Short mmCIF file of C-alpha atoms and ligand atoms in Angstrom, two decimals:
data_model
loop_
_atom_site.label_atom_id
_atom_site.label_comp_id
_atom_site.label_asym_id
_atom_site.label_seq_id
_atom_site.Cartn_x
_atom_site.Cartn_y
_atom_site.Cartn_z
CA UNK A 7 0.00 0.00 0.00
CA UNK A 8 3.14 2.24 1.37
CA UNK A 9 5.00 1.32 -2.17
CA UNK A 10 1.44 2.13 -4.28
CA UNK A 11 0.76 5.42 -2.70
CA UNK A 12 5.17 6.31 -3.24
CA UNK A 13 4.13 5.38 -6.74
CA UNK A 14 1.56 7.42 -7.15
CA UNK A 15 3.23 10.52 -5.67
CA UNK A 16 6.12 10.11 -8.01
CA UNK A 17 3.83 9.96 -10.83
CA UNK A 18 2.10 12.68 -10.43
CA UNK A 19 5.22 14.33 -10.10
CA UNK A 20 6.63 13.37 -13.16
CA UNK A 21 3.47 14.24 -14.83
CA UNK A 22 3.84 17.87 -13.26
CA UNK A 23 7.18 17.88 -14.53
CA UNK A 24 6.69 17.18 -18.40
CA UNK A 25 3.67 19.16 -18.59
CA UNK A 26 3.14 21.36 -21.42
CA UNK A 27 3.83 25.01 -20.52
CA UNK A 28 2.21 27.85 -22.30
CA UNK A 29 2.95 31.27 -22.25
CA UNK A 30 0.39 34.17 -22.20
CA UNK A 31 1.99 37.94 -23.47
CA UNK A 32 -0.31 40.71 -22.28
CA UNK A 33 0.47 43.66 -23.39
CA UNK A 34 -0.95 47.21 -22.45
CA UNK A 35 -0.12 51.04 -22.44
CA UNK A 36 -1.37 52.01 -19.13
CA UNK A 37 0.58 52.20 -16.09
CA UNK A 38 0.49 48.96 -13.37
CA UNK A 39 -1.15 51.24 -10.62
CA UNK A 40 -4.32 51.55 -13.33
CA UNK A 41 -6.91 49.11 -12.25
CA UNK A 42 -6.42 47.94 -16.21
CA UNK A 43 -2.72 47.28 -14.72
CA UNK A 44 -3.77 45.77 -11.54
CA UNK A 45 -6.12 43.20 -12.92
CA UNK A 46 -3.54 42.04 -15.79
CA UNK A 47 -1.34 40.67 -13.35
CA UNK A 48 -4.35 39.88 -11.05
CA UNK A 49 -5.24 37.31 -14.32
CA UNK A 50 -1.93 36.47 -14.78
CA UNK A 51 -1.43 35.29 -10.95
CA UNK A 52 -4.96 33.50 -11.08
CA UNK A 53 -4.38 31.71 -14.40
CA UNK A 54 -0.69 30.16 -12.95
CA UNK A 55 -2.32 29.18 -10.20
CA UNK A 56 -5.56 27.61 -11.60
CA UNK A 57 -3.88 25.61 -14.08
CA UNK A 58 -0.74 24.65 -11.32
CA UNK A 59 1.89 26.47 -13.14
CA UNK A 60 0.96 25.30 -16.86
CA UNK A 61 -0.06 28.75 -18.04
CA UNK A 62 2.91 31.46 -17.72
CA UNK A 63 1.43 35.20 -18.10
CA UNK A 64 3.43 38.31 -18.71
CA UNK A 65 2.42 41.49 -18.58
CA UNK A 66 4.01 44.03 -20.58
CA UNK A 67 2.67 47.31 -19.31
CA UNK A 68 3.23 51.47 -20.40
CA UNK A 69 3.36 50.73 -24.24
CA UNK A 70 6.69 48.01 -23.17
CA UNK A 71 5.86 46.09 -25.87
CA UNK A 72 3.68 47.58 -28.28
CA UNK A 73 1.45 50.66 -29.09
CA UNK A 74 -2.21 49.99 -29.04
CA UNK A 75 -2.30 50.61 -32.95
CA UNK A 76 0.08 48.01 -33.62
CA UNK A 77 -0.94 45.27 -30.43
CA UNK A 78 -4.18 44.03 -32.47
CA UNK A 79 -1.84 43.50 -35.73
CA UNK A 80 0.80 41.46 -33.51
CA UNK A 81 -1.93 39.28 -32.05
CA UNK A 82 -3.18 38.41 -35.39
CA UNK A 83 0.39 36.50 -35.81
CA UNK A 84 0.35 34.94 -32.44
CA UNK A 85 3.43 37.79 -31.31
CA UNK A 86 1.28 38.71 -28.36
CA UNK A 87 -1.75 36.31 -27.26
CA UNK A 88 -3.95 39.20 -25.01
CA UNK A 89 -4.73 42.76 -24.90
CA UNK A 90 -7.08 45.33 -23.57
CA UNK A 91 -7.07 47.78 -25.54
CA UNK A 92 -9.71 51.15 -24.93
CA UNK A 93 -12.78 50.42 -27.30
CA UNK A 94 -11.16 53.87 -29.47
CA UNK A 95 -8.50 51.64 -31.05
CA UNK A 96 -10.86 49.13 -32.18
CA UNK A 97 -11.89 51.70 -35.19
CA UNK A 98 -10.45 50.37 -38.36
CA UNK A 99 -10.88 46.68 -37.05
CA UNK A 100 -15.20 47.15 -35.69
CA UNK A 101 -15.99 50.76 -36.06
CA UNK A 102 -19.15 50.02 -34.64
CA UNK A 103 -17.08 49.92 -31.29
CA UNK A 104 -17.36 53.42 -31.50
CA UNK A 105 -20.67 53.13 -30.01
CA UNK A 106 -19.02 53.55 -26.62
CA UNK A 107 -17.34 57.16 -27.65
CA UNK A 108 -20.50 58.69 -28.42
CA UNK A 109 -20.65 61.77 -25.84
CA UNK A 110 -23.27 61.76 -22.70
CA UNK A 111 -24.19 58.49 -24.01
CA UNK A 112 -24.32 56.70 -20.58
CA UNK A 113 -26.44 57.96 -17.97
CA UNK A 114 -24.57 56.14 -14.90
CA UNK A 115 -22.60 53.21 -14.64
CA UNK A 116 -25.30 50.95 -14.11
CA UNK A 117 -26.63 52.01 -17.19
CA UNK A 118 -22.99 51.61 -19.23
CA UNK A 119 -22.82 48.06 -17.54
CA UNK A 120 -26.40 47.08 -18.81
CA UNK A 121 -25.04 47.95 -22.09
CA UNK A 122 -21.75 45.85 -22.04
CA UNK A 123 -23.26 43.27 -20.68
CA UNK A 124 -26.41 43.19 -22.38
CA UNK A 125 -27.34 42.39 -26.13
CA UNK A 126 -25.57 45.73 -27.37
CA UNK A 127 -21.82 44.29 -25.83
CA UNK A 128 -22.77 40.83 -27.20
CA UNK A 129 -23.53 41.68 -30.69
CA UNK A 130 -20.19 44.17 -30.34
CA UNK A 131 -18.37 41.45 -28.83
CA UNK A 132 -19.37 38.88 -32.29
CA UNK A 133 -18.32 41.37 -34.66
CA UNK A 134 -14.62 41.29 -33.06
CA UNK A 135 -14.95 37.35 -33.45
CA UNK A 136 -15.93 37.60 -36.32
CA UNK A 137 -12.61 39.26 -37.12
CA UNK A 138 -10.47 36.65 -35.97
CA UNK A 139 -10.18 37.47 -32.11
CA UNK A 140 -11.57 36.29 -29.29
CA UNK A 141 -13.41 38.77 -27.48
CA UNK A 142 -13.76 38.17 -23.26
CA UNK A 143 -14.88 40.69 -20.91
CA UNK A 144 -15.48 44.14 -20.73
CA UNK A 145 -12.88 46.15 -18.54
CA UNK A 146 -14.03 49.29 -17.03
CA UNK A 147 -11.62 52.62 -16.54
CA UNK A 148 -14.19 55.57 -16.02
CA UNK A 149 -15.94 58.48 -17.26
CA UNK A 150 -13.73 60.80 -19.18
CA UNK A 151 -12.76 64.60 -18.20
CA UNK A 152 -11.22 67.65 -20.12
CA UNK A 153 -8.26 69.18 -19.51
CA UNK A 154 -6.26 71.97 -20.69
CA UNK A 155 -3.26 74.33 -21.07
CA UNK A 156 -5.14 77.25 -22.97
CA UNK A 157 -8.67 78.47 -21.63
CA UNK A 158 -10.78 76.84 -18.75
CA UNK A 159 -13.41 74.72 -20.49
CA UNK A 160 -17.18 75.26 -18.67
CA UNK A 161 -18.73 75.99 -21.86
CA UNK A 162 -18.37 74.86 -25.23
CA UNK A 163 -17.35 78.06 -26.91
CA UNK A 164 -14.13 77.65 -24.43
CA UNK A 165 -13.03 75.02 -26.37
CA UNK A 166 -12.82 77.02 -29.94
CA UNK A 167 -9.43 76.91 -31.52
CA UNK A 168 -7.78 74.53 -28.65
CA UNK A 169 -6.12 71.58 -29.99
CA UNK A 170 -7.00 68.24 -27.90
CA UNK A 171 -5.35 65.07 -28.34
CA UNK A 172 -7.36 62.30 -28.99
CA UNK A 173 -7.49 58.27 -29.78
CA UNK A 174 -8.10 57.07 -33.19
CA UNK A 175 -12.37 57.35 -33.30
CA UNK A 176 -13.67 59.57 -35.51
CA UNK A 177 -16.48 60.13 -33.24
CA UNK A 178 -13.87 61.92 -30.69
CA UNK A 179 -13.11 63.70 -33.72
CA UNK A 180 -16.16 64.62 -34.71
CA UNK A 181 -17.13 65.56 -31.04
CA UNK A 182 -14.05 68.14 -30.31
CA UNK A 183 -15.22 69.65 -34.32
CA UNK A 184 -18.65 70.01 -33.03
CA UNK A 185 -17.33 72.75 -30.35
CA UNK A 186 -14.90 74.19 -32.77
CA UNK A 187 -11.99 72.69 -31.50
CA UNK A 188 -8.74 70.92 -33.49
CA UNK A 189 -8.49 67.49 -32.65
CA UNK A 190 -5.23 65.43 -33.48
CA UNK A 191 -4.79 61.80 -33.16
CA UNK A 192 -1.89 60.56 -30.78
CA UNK A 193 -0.28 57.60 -29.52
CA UNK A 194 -0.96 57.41 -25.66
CA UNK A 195 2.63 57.05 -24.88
CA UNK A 196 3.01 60.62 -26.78
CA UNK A 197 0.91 62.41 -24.52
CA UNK A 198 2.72 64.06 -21.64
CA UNK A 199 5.60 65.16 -24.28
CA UNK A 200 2.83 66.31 -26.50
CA UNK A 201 0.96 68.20 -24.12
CA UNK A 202 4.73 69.53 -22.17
CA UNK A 203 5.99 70.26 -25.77
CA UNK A 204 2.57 72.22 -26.54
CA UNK A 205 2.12 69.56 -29.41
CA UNK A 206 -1.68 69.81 -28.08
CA UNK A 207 -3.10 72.52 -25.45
CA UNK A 208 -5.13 69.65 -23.54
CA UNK A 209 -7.19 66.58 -23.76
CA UNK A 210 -9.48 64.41 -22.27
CA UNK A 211 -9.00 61.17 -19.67
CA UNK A 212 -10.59 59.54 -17.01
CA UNK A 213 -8.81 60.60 -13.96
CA UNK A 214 -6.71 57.26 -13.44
CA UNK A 215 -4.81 57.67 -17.02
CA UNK A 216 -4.64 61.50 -15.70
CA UNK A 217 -3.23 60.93 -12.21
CA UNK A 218 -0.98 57.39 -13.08
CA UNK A 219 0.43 59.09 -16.36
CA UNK A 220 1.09 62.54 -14.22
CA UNK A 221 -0.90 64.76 -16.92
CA UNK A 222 -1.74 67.58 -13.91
CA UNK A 223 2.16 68.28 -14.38
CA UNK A 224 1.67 69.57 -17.99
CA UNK A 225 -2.27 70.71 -17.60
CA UNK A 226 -2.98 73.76 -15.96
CA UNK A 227 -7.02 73.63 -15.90
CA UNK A 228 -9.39 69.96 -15.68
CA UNK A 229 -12.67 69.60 -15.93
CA UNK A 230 -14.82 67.37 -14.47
CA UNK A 231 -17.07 66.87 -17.27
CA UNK A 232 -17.92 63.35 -17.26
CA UNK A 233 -18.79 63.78 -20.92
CA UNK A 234 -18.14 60.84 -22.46
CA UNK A 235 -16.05 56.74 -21.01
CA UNK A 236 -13.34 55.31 -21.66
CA UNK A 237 -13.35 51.12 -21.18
CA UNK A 238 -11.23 48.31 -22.36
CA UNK A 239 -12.69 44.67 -24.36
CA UNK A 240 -10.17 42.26 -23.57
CA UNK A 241 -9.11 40.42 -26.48
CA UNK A 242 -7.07 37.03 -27.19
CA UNK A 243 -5.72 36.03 -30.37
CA UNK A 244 -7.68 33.54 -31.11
CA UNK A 245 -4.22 31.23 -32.92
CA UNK A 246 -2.92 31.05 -29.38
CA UNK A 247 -6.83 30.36 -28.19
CA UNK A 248 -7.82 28.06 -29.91
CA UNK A 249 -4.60 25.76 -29.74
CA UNK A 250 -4.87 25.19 -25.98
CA UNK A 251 -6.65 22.20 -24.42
CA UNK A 252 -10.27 22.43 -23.55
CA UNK A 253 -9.25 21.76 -19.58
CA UNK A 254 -6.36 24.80 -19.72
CA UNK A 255 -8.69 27.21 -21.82
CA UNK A 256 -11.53 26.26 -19.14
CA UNK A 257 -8.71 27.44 -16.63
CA UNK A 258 -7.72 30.33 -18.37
CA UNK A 259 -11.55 31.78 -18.89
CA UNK A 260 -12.37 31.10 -15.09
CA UNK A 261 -9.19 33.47 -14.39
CA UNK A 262 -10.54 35.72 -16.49
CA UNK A 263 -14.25 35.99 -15.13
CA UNK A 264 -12.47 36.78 -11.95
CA UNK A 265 -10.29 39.70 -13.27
CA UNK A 266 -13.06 41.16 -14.51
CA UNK A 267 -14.75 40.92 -11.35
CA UNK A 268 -11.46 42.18 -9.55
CA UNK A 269 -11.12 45.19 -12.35
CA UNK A 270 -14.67 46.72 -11.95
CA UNK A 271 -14.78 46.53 -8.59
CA UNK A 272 -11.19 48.38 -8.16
CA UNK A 273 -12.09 50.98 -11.19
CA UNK A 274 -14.85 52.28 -8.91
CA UNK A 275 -13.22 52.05 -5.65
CA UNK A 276 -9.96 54.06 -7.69
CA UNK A 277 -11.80 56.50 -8.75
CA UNK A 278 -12.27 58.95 -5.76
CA UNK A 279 -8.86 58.03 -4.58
CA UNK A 280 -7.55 59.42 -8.21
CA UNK A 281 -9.89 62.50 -7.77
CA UNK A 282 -7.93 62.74 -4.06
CA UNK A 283 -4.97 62.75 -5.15
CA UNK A 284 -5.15 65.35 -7.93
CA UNK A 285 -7.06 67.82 -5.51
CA UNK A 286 -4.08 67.17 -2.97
CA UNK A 287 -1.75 68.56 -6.45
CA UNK A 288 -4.10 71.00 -7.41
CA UNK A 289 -3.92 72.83 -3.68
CA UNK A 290 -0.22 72.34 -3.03
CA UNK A 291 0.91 73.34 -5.86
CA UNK A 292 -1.53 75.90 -7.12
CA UNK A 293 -0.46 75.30 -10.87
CA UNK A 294 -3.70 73.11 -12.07
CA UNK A 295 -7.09 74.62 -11.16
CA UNK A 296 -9.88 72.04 -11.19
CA UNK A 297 -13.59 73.11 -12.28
CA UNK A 298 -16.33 70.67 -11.86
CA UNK A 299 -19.74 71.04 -14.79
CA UNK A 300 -22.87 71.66 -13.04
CA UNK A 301 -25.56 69.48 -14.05
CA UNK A 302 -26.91 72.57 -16.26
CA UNK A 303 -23.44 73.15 -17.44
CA UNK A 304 -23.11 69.49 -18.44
CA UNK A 305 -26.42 70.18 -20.29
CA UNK A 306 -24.93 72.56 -22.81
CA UNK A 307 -22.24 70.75 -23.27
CA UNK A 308 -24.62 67.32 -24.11
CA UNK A 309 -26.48 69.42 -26.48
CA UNK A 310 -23.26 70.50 -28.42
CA UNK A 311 -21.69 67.73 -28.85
CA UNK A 312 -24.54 64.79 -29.22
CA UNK A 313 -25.69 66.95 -32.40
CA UNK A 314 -22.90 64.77 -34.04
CA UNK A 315 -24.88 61.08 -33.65
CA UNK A 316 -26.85 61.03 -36.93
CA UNK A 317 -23.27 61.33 -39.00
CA UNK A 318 -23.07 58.02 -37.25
CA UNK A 319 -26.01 56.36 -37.90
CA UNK A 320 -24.13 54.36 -41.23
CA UNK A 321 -21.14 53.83 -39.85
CA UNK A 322 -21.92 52.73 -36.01
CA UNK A 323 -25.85 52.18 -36.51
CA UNK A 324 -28.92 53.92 -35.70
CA UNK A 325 -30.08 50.45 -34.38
CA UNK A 326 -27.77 50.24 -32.54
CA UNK A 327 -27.16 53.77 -30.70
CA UNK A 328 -31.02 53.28 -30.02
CA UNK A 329 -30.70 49.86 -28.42
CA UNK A 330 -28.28 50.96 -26.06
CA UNK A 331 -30.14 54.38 -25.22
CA UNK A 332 -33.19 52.49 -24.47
CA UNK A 333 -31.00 50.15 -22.26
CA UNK A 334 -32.30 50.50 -19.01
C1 SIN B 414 -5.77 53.27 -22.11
O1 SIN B 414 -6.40 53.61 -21.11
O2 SIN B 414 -5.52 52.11 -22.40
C2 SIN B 414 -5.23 54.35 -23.02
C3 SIN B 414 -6.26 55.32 -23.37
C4 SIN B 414 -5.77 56.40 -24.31
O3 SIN B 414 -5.13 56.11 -25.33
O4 SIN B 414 -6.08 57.58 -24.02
#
C-alpha cells in the first residue's frame, strides 16, 4: 500500500514535470497602478495558479511592448496572445465599437454596464470574433474629463481653436469639431511630451490615465465633465486560443471571469482616490485649477456635442445607438 501510494506521488510528479507550458503575453499602455494594470497581473497570478503552473502570463505594461495601434496586428500573428485595448482603437478593425465614444451616451454606470453586458456588448463582442479574435470581458476605466493648457473649459465656446489630443475614433473627432476645437490623433505614450511640448493645449481622460500618467504636471485647468467613457474589451488572439486544451482554456476563462470581477470593482473604488490625489496637487501646488460642470453646465455641453450622432447612424448604426439608449 506504502509502495502504491510512493508510486503514485512520483507519478504525479513526473506528470507535473513534463507538462506542457504555455505562455500568455499581455500587453498594455497604461501604467500597473491603473486598475487595467492591476487586474492584468491579477489574471496572470490567477491563471498560474488555476492551471498549477501550466499557463505562464506576462504582462508588458506602459506601451513596453507595443502601441495599441500596432498590439491588435501582432496578435493576429500569435506575437502577443492578449490585450485590452480602450474600445477607441478598435476603429479600423469594428468601427461600430465606437458606439461607446458617443458623448453623454451613458447615464450612470449601471446604465454603461447594462449595455456591455447586455445584447448591445454581445452583438459588439461577435463582430470582433468575427474578425479573428476572441473577445472576453469588458474592462471598465471611467468616465472621461477635459483638460487643458489654454482656456478653462465650462462651456463649449471655451473650447474654440484649442487643440485636444485624442485616440483614433472619428467620433472623438467629430465631437471636439462640433465645439470648434482641433483634434489630433496621438499615440498614448506621446501624450505628456505632447501636451509639455505644446504639441496639443489639452485633452481628455478619465482621472486614473490622468493621475498614473502625471498629466496635472503639464495641464494647468481639468474639468470634471464626465462627458463621455473610456473602457477596455479584452481580447485574445484567437491562434494562441484556440490551440490550448479544452481543460487549460476552461482554466484560463475562469481566471478571467475573476479579473473582470477584480477590475470593476477596483475601477470604482480608484476612482475617488484618483480624484484625491489630484485635488491634494491642485492645492499644493496651485499650478492646475480644477472646475467641476454643473448638471446645467453638463447640459450645454450634451447638447453641443450629441448633435454629431446622426453622422453616425451608417457607420456605427442607428439600431444600434437606439438599443443601447433604451437600455435601461
Ligand atoms: C488606455 O487607457 O488604455 C489608453 C487610453 C488612451 O489612449 O487615451
Amino acid at each position: 500500500m506504502q509502495l502504491l501510494s510512493k508510486l503514485l506521488i512520483v507519478a504525479l510528479m513526473a506528470s507535473a514535470m513534463f507538462a506542457k507550458t504555455y505562455e500568455i503575453k499581455f500587453s498594455h499602455v497604461v501604467s500597473p497602478n491603473t486598475p487595467k494594470g492591476k487586474a492584468a497581473d491579477f489574471f496572470a497570478k490567477r491563471a498560474e495558479e488555476l492551471t498549477n503552473g501550466q499557463v505562464k502570463v506576462k504582462v508588458f505594461p506602459n506601451s513596453q511592448l507595443y502601441t495599441d495601434a500596432a498590439v491588435m496586428k501582432a496578435m493576429k500573428f500569435n506575437n502577443v496572445q492578449m490585450a485590452a485595448p480602450s474600445f477607441s482603437k478598435f476603429t479600423s478593425l469594428v468601427r461600430e465599437l465606437q458606439l461607446f465614444d458617443l458623448p453623454f451616451l451613458f447615464r450612470d454606470v449601471d446604465h454603461l454596464h447594462n449595455v456591455m453586458d447586455g445584447e448591445v456588448g454581445q452583438i459588439l463582442k461577435d463582430k470582433v470574433t468575427a474578425k479573428g479574435y476572441v473577445a472576453l470581458d469588458y474592462w471598465d476605466n471611467g468616465f472621461k474629463h477635459f483638460s487643458t493648457n489654454g482656456e478653462q473649459l465650462i462651456k463649449p465656446s471655451d473650447a474654440e481653436g484649442q487643440k485636444f489630443r485624442i485616440m483614433s475614433s472619428r467620433v472623438l473627432e467629430e465631437q471636439f469639431k462640433a465645439v470648434g476645437a482641433i483634434p489630433q490623433v496621438l499615440p498614448f505614450s506621446e501624450v505628456y511630451s505632447a501636451l509639455q511640448q505644446g504639441v496639443v493645449d489639452g485633452g481628455e481622460n478619465p482621472l486614473s490615465n490622468f493621475y498614473t500618467k502625471k498629466f496635472y504636471e503639464v495641464q494647468t485647468s481639468l474639468t470634471l465633465s464626465e462627458h463621455g467613457y473610456l473602457g477596455y474589451l479584452v481580447v485574445a488572439s484567437d491562434r494562441f486560443w484556440n490551440k490550448l486544451p479544452d481543460d487549460i482554456r476552461k482554466k484560463v476563462r475562469q481566471a478571467m471571469t475573476e479579473a473582470t470581477e477584480y477590475e470593476r470593482k477596483l475601477a470604482a473604488e480608484l476612482e475617488s482616490d484618483f480624484l484625491k490625489k489630484v485635488k491634494e496637487y491642485s492645492e499644493k501646488s496651485g499650478k492646475l485649477k480644477i472646475y467641476k460642470l454643473s448638471a446645467d453646465e453638463k447640459k450645454v455641453w450634451n447638447k453641443a456635442m450629441s448633435e454629431i450622432y446622426p453622422k453616425f447612424y451608417d457607420s456605427i448604426g442607428k439600431d444600434l445607438i437606439e438599443k443601447a439608449i433604451n437600455t435601461k
